[in-house]
Short mmCIF file of C-alpha atoms in Angstrom, two decimals:
data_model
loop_
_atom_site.label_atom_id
_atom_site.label_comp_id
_atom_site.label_asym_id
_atom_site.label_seq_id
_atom_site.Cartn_x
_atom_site.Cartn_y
_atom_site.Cartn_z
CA UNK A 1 202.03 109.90 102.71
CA UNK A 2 204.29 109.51 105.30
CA UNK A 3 203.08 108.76 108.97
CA UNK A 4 205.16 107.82 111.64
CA UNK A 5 204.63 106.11 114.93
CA UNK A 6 204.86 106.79 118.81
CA UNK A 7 203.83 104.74 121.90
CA UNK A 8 200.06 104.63 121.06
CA UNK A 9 200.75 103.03 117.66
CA UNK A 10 200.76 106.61 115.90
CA UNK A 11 203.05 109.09 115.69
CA UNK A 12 201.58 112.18 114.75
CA UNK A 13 204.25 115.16 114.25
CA UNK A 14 204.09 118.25 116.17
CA UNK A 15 205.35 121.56 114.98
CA UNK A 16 207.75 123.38 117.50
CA UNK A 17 205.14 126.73 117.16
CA UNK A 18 202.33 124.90 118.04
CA UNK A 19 203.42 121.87 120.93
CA UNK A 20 199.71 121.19 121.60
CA UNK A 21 198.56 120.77 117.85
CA UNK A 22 198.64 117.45 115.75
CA UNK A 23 199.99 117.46 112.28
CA UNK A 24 200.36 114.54 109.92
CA UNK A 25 202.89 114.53 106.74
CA UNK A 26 201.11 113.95 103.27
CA UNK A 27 203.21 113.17 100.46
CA UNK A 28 203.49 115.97 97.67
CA UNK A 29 201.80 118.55 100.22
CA UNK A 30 203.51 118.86 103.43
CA UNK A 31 202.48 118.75 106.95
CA UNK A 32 198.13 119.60 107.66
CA UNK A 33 197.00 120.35 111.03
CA UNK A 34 194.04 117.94 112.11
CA UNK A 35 192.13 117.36 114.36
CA UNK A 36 192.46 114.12 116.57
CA UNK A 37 189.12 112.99 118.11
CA UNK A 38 190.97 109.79 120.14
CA UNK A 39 194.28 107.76 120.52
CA UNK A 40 194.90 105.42 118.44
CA UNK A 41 195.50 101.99 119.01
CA UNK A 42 197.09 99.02 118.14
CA UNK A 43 199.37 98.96 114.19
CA UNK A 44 198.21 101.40 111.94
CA UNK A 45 197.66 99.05 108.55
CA UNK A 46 196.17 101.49 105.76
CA UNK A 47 195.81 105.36 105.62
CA UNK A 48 193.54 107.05 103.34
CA UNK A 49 192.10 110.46 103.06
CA UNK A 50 188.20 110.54 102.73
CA UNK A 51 186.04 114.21 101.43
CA UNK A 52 182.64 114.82 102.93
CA UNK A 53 181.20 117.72 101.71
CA UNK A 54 183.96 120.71 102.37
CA UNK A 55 184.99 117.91 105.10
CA UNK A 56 188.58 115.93 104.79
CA UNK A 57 189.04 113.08 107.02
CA UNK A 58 192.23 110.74 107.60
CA UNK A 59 190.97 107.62 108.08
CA UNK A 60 193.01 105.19 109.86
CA UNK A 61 192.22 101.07 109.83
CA UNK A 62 194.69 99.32 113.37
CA UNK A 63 195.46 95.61 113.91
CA UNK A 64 196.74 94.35 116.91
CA UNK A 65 194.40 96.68 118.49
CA UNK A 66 194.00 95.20 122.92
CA UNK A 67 190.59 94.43 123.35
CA UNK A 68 188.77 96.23 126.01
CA UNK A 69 186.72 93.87 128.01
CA UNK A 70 183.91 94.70 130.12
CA UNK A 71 183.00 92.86 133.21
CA UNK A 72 180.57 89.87 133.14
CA UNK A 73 176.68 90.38 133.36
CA UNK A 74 175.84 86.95 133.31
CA UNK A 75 172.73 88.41 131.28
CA UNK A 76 171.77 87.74 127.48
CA UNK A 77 169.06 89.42 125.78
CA UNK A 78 167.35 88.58 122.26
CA UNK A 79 166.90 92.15 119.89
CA UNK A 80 164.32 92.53 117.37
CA UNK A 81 165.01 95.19 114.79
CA UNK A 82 162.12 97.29 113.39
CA UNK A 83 160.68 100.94 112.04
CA UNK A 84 158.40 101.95 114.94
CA UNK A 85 161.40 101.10 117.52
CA UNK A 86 165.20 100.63 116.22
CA UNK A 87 165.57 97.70 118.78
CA UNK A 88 162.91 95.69 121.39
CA UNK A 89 164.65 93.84 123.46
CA UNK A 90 163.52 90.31 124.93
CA UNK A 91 163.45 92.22 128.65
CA UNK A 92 160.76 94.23 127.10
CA UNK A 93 162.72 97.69 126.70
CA UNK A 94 162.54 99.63 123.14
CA UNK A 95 164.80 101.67 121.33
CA UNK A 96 163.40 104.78 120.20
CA UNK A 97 163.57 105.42 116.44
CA UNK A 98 164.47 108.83 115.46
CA UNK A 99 163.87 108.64 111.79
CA UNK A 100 166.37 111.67 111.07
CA UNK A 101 165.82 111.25 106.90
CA UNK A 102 162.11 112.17 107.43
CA UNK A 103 162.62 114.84 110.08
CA UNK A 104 165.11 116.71 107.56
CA UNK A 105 162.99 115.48 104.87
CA UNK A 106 161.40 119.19 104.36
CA UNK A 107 164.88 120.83 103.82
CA UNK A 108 166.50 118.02 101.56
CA UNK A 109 163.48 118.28 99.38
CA UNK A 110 163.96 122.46 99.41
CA UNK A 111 167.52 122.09 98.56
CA UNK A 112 166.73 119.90 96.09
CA UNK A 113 164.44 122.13 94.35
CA UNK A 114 166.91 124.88 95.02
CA UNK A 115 169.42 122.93 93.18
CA UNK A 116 167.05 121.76 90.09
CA UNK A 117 166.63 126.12 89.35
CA UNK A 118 170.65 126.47 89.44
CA UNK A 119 172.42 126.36 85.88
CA UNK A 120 174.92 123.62 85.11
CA UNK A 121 178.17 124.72 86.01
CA UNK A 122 177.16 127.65 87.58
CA UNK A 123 178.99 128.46 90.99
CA UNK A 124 175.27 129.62 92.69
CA UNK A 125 174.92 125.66 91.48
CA UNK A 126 178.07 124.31 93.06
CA UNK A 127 177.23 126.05 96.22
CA UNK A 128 173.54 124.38 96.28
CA UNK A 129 175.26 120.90 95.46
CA UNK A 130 177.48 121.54 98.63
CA UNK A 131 174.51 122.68 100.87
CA UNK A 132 172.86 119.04 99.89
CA UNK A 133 175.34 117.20 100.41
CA UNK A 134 176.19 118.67 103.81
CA UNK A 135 172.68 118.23 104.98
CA UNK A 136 172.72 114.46 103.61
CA UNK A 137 175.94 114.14 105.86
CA UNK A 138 174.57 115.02 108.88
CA UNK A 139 171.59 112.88 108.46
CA UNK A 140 174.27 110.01 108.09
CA UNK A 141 175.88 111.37 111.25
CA UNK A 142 172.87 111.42 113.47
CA UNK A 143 172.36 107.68 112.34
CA UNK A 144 175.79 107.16 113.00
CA UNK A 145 175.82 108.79 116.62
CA UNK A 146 172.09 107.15 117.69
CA UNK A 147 173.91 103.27 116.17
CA UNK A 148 176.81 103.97 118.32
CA UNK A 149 174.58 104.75 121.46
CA UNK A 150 171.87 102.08 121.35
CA UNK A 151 175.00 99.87 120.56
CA UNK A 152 176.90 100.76 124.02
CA UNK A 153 174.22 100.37 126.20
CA UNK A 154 173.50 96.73 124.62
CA UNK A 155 177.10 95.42 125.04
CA UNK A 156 177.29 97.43 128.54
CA UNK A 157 173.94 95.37 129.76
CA UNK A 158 174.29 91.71 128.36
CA UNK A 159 176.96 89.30 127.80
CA UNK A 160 175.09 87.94 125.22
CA UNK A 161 172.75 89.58 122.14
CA UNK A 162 171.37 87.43 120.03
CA UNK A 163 169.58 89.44 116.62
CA UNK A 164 167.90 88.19 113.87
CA UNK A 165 170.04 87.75 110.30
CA UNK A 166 168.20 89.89 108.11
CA UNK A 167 168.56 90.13 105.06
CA UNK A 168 168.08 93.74 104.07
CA UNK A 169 169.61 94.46 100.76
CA UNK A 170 166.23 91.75 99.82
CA UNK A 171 164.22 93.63 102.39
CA UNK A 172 164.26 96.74 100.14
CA UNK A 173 163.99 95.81 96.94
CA UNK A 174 161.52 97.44 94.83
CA UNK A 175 158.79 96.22 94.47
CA UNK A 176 158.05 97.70 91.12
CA UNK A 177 158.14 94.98 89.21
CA UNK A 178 158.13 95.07 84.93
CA UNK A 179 156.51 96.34 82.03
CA UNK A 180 154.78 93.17 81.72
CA UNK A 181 154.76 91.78 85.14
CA UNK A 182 154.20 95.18 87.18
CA UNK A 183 154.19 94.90 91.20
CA UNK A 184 151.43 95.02 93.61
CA UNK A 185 151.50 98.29 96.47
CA UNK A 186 154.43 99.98 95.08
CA UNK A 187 153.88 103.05 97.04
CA UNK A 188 153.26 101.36 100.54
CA UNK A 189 156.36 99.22 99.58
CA UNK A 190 158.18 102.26 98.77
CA UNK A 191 157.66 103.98 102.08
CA UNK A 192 158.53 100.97 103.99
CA UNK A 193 161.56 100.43 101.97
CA UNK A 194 162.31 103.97 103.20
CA UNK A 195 161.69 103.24 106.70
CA UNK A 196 164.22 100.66 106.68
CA UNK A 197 166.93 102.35 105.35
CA UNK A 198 166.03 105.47 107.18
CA UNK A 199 166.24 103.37 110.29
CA UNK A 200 169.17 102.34 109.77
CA UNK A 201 169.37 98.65 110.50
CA UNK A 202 172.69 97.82 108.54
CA UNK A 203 174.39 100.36 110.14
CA UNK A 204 173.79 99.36 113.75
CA UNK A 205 174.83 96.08 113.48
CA UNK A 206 177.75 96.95 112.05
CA UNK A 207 178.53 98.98 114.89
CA UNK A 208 177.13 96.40 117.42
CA UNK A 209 179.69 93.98 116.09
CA UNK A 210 182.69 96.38 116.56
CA UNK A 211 181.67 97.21 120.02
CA UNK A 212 180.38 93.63 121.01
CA UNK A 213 184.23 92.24 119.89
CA UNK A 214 186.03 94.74 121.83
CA UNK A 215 184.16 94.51 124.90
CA UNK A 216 184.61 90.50 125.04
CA UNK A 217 180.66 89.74 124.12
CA UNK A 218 178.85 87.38 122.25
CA UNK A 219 176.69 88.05 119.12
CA UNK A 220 174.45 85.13 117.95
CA UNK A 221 172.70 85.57 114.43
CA UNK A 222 169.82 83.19 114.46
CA UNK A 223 167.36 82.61 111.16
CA UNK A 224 164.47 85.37 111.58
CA UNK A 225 161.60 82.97 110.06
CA UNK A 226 158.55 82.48 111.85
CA UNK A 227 159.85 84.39 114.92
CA UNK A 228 156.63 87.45 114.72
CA UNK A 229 154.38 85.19 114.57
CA UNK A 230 154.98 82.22 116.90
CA UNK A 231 153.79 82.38 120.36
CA UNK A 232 156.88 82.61 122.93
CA UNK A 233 154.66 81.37 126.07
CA UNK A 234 153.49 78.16 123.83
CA UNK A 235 155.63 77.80 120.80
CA UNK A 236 151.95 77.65 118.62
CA UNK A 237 152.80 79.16 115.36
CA UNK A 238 150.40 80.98 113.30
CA UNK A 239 149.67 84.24 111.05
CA UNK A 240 146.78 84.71 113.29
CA UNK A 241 148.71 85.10 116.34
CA UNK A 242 150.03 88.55 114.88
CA UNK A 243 146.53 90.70 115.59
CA UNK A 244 148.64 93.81 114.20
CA UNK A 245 151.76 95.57 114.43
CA UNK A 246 151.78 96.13 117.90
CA UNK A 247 149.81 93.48 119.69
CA UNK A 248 150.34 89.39 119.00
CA UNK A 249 148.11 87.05 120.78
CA UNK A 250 148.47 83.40 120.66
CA UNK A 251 145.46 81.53 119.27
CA UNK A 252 146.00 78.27 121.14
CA UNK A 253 147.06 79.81 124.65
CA UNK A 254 145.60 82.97 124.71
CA UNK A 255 149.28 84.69 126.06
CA UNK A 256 149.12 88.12 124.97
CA UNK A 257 151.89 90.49 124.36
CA UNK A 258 153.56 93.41 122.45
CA UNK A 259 154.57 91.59 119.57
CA UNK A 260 158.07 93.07 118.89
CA UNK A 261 158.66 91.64 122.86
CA UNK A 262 156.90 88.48 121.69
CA UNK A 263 159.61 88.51 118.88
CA UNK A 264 162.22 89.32 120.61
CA UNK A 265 161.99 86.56 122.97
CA UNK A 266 161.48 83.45 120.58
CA UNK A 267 165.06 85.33 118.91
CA UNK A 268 166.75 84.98 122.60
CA UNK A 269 165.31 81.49 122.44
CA UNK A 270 166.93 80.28 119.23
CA UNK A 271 170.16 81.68 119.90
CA UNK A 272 170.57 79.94 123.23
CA UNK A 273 169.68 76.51 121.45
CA UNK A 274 172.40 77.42 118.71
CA UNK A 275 174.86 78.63 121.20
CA UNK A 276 173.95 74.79 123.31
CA UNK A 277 173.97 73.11 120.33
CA UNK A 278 177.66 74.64 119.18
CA UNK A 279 179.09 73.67 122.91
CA UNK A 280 177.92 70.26 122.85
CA UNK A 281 179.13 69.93 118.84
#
């Protein structure tokens, strides 16, 4: 593949026939029209070319790309990641979760059924292989597009976002167990475990941490233990405190809250004594 530059750190060929269109040179095939969704910036490193479905991407990874700095809030906020809300932040504002895998869940299931009839090499089964997949892909494309959104209007607000350092790959591990030591709630496991990916988490703070080191901000990963269940207004910490889900209330002060805010907050907390703690260091 052959791709050479211009100005904006790319130079993508145009044909004399069509001046407005954007072609790029692939080696053994010629020139392909695509489609260019933004400039890009900075030294174009590595090219490779990606299939989604009936879908071709070139995907592009810059260096020495300028970093866009937003102006100063003088605000930080603490986030606490869960299924009911993507995000709660420490000011008491939630992210809605749309759970996209469970509202498609009805057609992937009916294309998978479709696809389980079709005969093995089939083209009626080729075609039902590329109608799952495509519906899979835009499931990962609405995650995508809500990451990207709760992301800018995080980095937009604060200067600094302080989240908790999950570990989700342990998060959603079956819980099956073995033949001889079997697990305990496999199926209540198994829909949380579904939650959480469906959610999303990994995905968002991937993109958080793109967008957060482009726009000049800080992120602060603090150690998520105890943080549900100790009391922000006090500091007590107790399983009691955490009445259910939704509602924590402190057994030695009586301060009562929504307990993802309650979370959130104790998460701002910690990162600010890190974030001390490093400056003074």
């Amino acid at each position: 593949m052959t791709w050479p530059r211009d100005g904006d750190g790319c130079r993508w060929d145009a044909q004399p026939h069509h001046p407005a269109a954007t072609f790029v040179r692939l080696q053994g095939i010629g020139q392909v029209r695509v489609h260019r969704h933004r400039r890009v910036k900075g030294r174009v490193k590595t090219i490779s070319v990606t299939r989604e479905g009936s879908r071709w991407f070139v995907v592009l990874s810059c260096a020495e790309v300028p970093a866009e700095v937003l102006p100063a809030t003088g605000a930080a906020v603490g986030i606490d990641m869960g299924v009911a809300s993507l995000v709660t932040t420490s000011d008491g504002d939630p992210v809605d979760n749309p759970r996209h895998l469970a509202a498609s869940a009805d057609r992937l299931a009916a294309a998978q059924r479709a696809l389980a009839r079709k005969e093995r090499g089939s083209t009626r089964r080729r075609k039902a292989v590329a109608r799952l997949a495509a519906l899979h892909a835009k499931v990962r494309r609405q995650r995508l597009d809500g990451a990207h959104k709760a992301a800018l209007a995080l980095v937009g607000g604060y200067d600094v976002i302080v989240y908790e350092d999950l570990r989700i790959a342990n998060m959603t591990r079956s819980a099956s167990g073995t033949l001889e030591a079997p697990g305990t709630n496999v199926a209540a496991k198994s829909g949380l475990n579904r939650s959480i990916l469906d959610a999303g988490w990994g995905v968002f703070l991937r993109v958080l941490a793109g967008k957060a080191e482009s726009a000049g901000r800080e992120l602060i990963a603090v150690n998520p233990a105890n943080t549900s269940r100790t009391c922000a207004q006090c500091g007590h910490c107790a399983a009691e405190n955490r009445v259910s889900q939704a509602v924590f209330r402190c057994t030695a002060c009586g301060h009562a809250a929504h307990a993802d805010v309650n979370a959130a907050r104790n998460i701002l907390r910690a990162g600010l004594a890190l974030r001390e703690a490093a400056k003074a260091a």
